[in-house]
Amino acid sequence: AQTVTQSQPEMSVQEAETVTLSCTYDTSENNYYLFWYKQPPSRQMILVIRQEAYKQQNATENRFSVNFQKAAKSFSLKISDSQLGDTAMYFCAIRGGSTLGRLYFGRGTQLTVWP
Amino acid sequence: NAGVTQTPKFRVLKTGQSMTLLCAQDMNHEYMYWYRQDPGMGLRLIHYSVGEGTTAKGEVPDGYNVSRLKKQNFLLGLESAAPSQTSVYFCASSTPGREPAYEQYFGPGTRLTVT
């Protein structure tokens, strides 16, 4: 079984500042993948960043980066230079290597970026 | 490419009515999934399919049926709708193989209200 916990239901940040969203997970698999998805008010699910568990290097995508702590089962998302368009619900998700692509999601963190 | 499309985008049903949600993808993906999203719950897997003619249960399958008669289509049926099925439904597709293996592409969602 796989579970994902996001302990921050809501967060806010001022434009141009940096914010970190927390995620912890549990899995019995050795091979797995972690994801952060963004869901703006349009409702569309947008993949922000992906991390393979076997890679030690933290993934980065432009202003988005992760802090992957495998031993602690932690996978936080850092957004630098926050923009108004970053306002959205953010979901952390995990997929095991043997689960036929099934994703398990956390409950989400609503991020609001203020001007 | 349209990617993943869902029909309809919105629907209101009365308790006991039936309906079918249609998901279509034009990426030749093998795997397809149906999720539901409820406030504060993240996305939960209802049913999924790993190929034409195959289906399997996810986390919350009760009250739903699915069919995958054609590779590009995945139908989600509600035989007798209940207010507890009021939710936003997302379809997604992915394909096995090398990286980015199993990356899921999401449709725009269907908002269903059961009164």
PDB file of N, CA, C and O in Angstrom, chain A residues 53-84:
ATOM      1  N   ALA A  53      12.835   7.641  -7.600  1.00  0.00           N
ATOM      2  CA  ALA A  53      13.392   7.340  -6.273  1.00  0.00           C
ATOM      3  C   ALA A  53      14.839   6.863  -6.344  1.00  0.00           C
ATOM      4  O   ALA A  53      15.607   7.042  -5.394  1.00  0.00           O
ATOM      5  N   TYR A  54      15.231   6.260  -7.476  1.00  0.00           N
ATOM      6  CA  TYR A  54      16.590   5.730  -7.568  1.00  0.00           C
ATOM      7  C   TYR A  54      17.616   6.813  -7.888  1.00  0.00           C
ATOM      8  O   TYR A  54      18.812   6.575  -7.860  1.00  0.00           O
ATOM      9  N   LYS A  55      17.144   8.010  -8.189  1.00  0.00           N
ATOM     10  CA  LYS A  55      18.055   9.121  -8.480  1.00  0.00           C
ATOM     11  C   LYS A  55      18.296   9.933  -7.205  1.00  0.00           C
ATOM     12  O   LYS A  55      17.347  10.370  -6.556  1.00  0.00           O
ATOM     13  N   GLN A  56      19.536  10.153  -6.875  1.00  0.00           N
ATOM     14  CA  GLN A  56      19.844  10.918  -5.678  1.00  0.00           C
ATOM     15  C   GLN A  56      19.714  12.411  -5.907  1.00  0.00           C
ATOM     16  O   GLN A  56      19.416  13.166  -4.988  1.00  0.00           O
ATOM     17  N   GLN A  57      19.939  12.836  -7.138  1.00  0.00           N
ATOM     18  CA  GLN A  57      19.891  14.262  -7.432  1.00  0.00           C
ATOM     19  C   GLN A  57      18.468  14.760  -7.413  1.00  0.00           C
ATOM     20  O   GLN A  57      17.560  14.150  -8.015  1.00  0.00           O
ATOM     21  N   ASN A  58      18.252  15.885  -6.743  1.00  0.00           N
ATOM     22  CA  ASN A  58      16.920  16.477  -6.690  1.00  0.00           C
ATOM     23  C   ASN A  58      16.524  17.050  -8.046  1.00  0.00           C
ATOM     24  O   ASN A  58      17.320  17.719  -8.711  1.00  0.00           O
ATOM     25  N   ALA A  59      15.272  16.807  -8.424  1.00  0.00           N
ATOM     26  CA  ALA A  59      14.775  17.315  -9.702  1.00  0.00           C
ATOM     27  C   ALA A  59      14.530  18.817  -9.634  1.00  0.00           C
ATOM     28  O   ALA A  59      14.152  19.358  -8.582  1.00  0.00           O
ATOM     29  N   THR A  60      14.742  19.484 -10.758  1.00  0.00           N
ATOM     30  CA  THR A  60      14.432  20.912 -10.870  1.00  0.00           C
ATOM     31  C   THR A  60      13.776  21.164 -12.224  1.00  0.00           C
ATOM     32  O   THR A  60      14.107  20.503 -13.218  1.00  0.00           O
ATOM     33  N   GLU A  61      12.847  22.106 -12.234  1.00  0.00           N
ATOM     34  CA  GLU A  61      12.191  22.546 -13.466  1.00  0.00           C
ATOM     35  C   GLU A  61      11.987  24.048 -13.332  1.00  0.00           C
ATOM     36  O   GLU A  61      11.025  24.512 -12.744  1.00  0.00           O
ATOM     37  N   ASN A  62      12.938  24.795 -13.881  1.00  0.00           N
ATOM     38  CA  ASN A  62      12.858  26.255 -13.839  1.00  0.00           C
ATOM     39  C   ASN A  62      12.749  26.737 -12.386  1.00  0.00           C
ATOM     40  O   ASN A  62      13.664  26.517 -11.601  1.00  0.00           O
ATOM     41  N   ARG A  63      11.645  27.375 -12.013  1.00  0.00           N
ATOM     42  CA  ARG A  63      11.498  27.920 -10.661  1.00  0.00           C
ATOM     43  C   ARG A  63      11.096  26.871  -9.621  1.00  0.00           C
ATOM     44  O   ARG A  63      10.998  27.176  -8.427  1.00  0.00           O
ATOM     45  N   PHE A  64      10.827  25.654 -10.075  1.00  0.00           N
ATOM     46  CA  PHE A  64      10.357  24.596  -9.202  1.00  0.00           C
ATOM     47  C   PHE A  64      11.488  23.602  -8.929  1.00  0.00           C
ATOM     48  O   PHE A  64      12.160  23.162  -9.856  1.00  0.00           O
ATOM     49  N   SER A  65      11.643  23.248  -7.672  1.00  0.00           N
ATOM     50  CA  SER A  65      12.630  22.241  -7.318  1.00  0.00           C
ATOM     51  C   SER A  65      12.102  21.424  -6.145  1.00  0.00           C
ATOM     52  O   SER A  65      11.175  21.854  -5.454  1.00  0.00           O
ATOM     53  N   VAL A  66      12.680  20.254  -5.976  1.00  0.00           N
ATOM     54  CA  VAL A  66      12.233  19.397  -4.877  1.00  0.00           C
ATOM     55  C   VAL A  66      13.396  19.132  -3.936  1.00  0.00           C
ATOM     56  O   VAL A  66      14.559  19.210  -4.318  1.00  0.00           O
ATOM     57  N   ASN A  67      13.021  18.814  -2.698  1.00  0.00           N
ATOM     58  CA  ASN A  67      13.984  18.316  -1.720  1.00  0.00           C
ATOM     59  C   ASN A  67      13.539  16.897  -1.383  1.00  0.00           C
ATOM     60  O   ASN A  67      12.573  16.699  -0.640  1.00  0.00           O
ATOM     61  N   PHE A  68      14.227  15.931  -1.979  1.00  0.00           N
ATOM     62  CA  PHE A  68      13.859  14.538  -1.833  1.00  0.00           C
ATOM     63  C   PHE A  68      14.748  13.904  -0.767  1.00  0.00           C
ATOM     64  O   PHE A  68      15.967  13.799  -0.948  1.00  0.00           O
ATOM     65  N   GLN A  69      14.137  13.511   0.342  1.00  0.00           N
ATOM     66  CA  GLN A  69      14.859  12.864   1.438  1.00  0.00           C
ATOM     67  C   GLN A  69      14.325  11.441   1.541  1.00  0.00           C
ATOM     68  O   GLN A  69      13.299  11.191   2.205  1.00  0.00           O
ATOM     69  N   LYS A  70      15.017  10.507   0.884  1.00  0.00           N
ATOM     70  CA  LYS A  70      14.486   9.153   0.759  1.00  0.00           C
ATOM     71  C   LYS A  70      14.360   8.453   2.105  1.00  0.00           C
ATOM     72  O   LYS A  70      13.357   7.791   2.374  1.00  0.00           O
ATOM     73  N   ALA A  71      15.350   8.586   2.950  1.00  0.00           N
ATOM     74  CA  ALA A  71      15.309   7.900   4.243  1.00  0.00           C
ATOM     75  C   ALA A  71      14.166   8.415   5.110  1.00  0.00           C
ATOM     76  O   ALA A  71      13.509   7.657   5.825  1.00  0.00           O
ATOM     77  N   ALA A  72      13.905   9.706   5.018  1.00  0.00           N
ATOM     78  CA  ALA A  72      12.833  10.319   5.798  1.00  0.00           C
ATOM     79  C   ALA A  72      11.494  10.216   5.088  1.00  0.00           C
ATOM     80  O   ALA A  72      10.467  10.620   5.646  1.00  0.00           O
ATOM     81  N   LYS A  73      11.489   9.713   3.861  1.00  0.00           N
ATOM     82  CA  LYS A  73      10.267   9.627   3.033  1.00  0.00           C
ATOM     83  C   LYS A  73       9.591  10.981   2.953  1.00  0.00           C
ATOM     84  O   LYS A  73       8.389  11.135   3.220  1.00  0.00           O
ATOM     85  N   SER A  74      10.380  11.956   2.561  1.00  0.00           N
ATOM     86  CA  SER A  74       9.908  13.325   2.442  1.00  0.00           C
ATOM     87  C   SER A  74      10.181  13.835   1.036  1.00  0.00           C
ATOM     88  O   SER A  74      11.235  13.547   0.450  1.00  0.00           O
ATOM     89  N   PHE A  75       9.254  14.636   0.519  1.00  0.00           N
ATOM     90  CA  PHE A  75       9.352  15.104  -0.875  1.00  0.00           C
ATOM     91  C   PHE A  75       8.714  16.481  -0.936  1.00  0.00           C
ATOM     92  O   PHE A  75       7.555  16.633  -1.299  1.00  0.00           O
ATOM     93  N   SER A  76       9.459  17.506  -0.598  1.00  0.00           N
ATOM     94  CA  SER A  76       8.893  18.850  -0.556  1.00  0.00           C
ATOM     95  C   SER A  76       9.141  19.587  -1.865  1.00  0.00           C
ATOM     96  O   SER A  76      10.114  19.313  -2.582  1.00  0.00           O
ATOM     97  N   LEU A  77       8.268  20.522  -2.163  1.00  0.00           N
ATOM     98  CA  LEU A  77       8.341  21.322  -3.392  1.00  0.00           C
ATOM     99  C   LEU A  77       8.671  22.760  -3.029  1.00  0.00           C
ATOM    100  O   LEU A  77       7.976  23.362  -2.216  1.00  0.00           O
ATOM    101  N   LYS A  78       9.720  23.286  -3.650  1.00  0.00           N
ATOM    102  CA  LYS A  78      10.093  24.678  -3.442  1.00  0.00           C
ATOM    103  C   LYS A  78       9.785  25.466  -4.705  1.00  0.00           C
ATOM    104  O   LYS A  78      10.198  25.082  -5.811  1.00  0.00           O
ATOM    105  N   ILE A  79       9.049  26.557  -4.520  1.00  0.00           N
ATOM    106  CA  ILE A  79       8.735  27.454  -5.633  1.00  0.00           C
ATOM    107  C   ILE A  79       9.477  28.758  -5.371  1.00  0.00           C
ATOM    108  O   ILE A  79       9.231  29.429  -4.365  1.00  0.00           O
ATOM    109  N   SER A  80      10.376  29.088  -6.256  1.00  0.00           N
ATOM    110  CA  SER A  80      11.149  30.327  -6.142  1.00  0.00           C
ATOM    111  C   SER A  80      10.518  31.418  -6.984  1.00  0.00           C
ATOM    112  O   SER A  80       9.839  31.133  -7.978  1.00  0.00           O
ATOM    113  N   ASP A  81      10.745  32.678  -6.561  1.00  0.00           N
ATOM    114  CA  ASP A  81      10.235  33.812  -7.342  1.00  0.00           C
ATOM    115  C   ASP A  81       8.751  33.608  -7.671  1.00  0.00           C
ATOM    116  O   ASP A  81       8.335  33.614  -8.840  1.00  0.00           O
ATOM    117  N   SER A  82       7.950  33.403  -6.640  1.00  0.00           N
ATOM    118  CA  SER A  82       6.539  33.077  -6.826  1.00  0.00           C
ATOM    119  C   SER A  82       5.833  34.113  -7.706  1.00  0.00           C
ATOM    120  O   SER A  82       6.086  35.325  -7.604  1.00  0.00           O
ATOM    121  N   GLN A  83       4.949  33.602  -8.544  1.00  0.00           N
ATOM    122  CA  GLN A  83       4.179  34.456  -9.447  1.00  0.00           C
ATOM    123  C   GLN A  83       2.685  34.278  -9.177  1.00  0.00           C
ATOM    124  O   GLN A  83       2.268  33.237  -8.658  1.00  0.00           O
ATOM    125  N   LEU A  84       1.916  35.284  -9.572  1.00  0.00           N
ATOM    126  CA  LEU A  84       0.460  35.218  -9.332  1.00  0.00           C
ATOM    127  C   LEU A  84      -0.136  33.970  -9.987  1.00  0.00           C
ATOM    128  O   LEU A  84      -1.084  33.372  -9.469  1.00  0.00           O
TER     129      LEU A  84
END
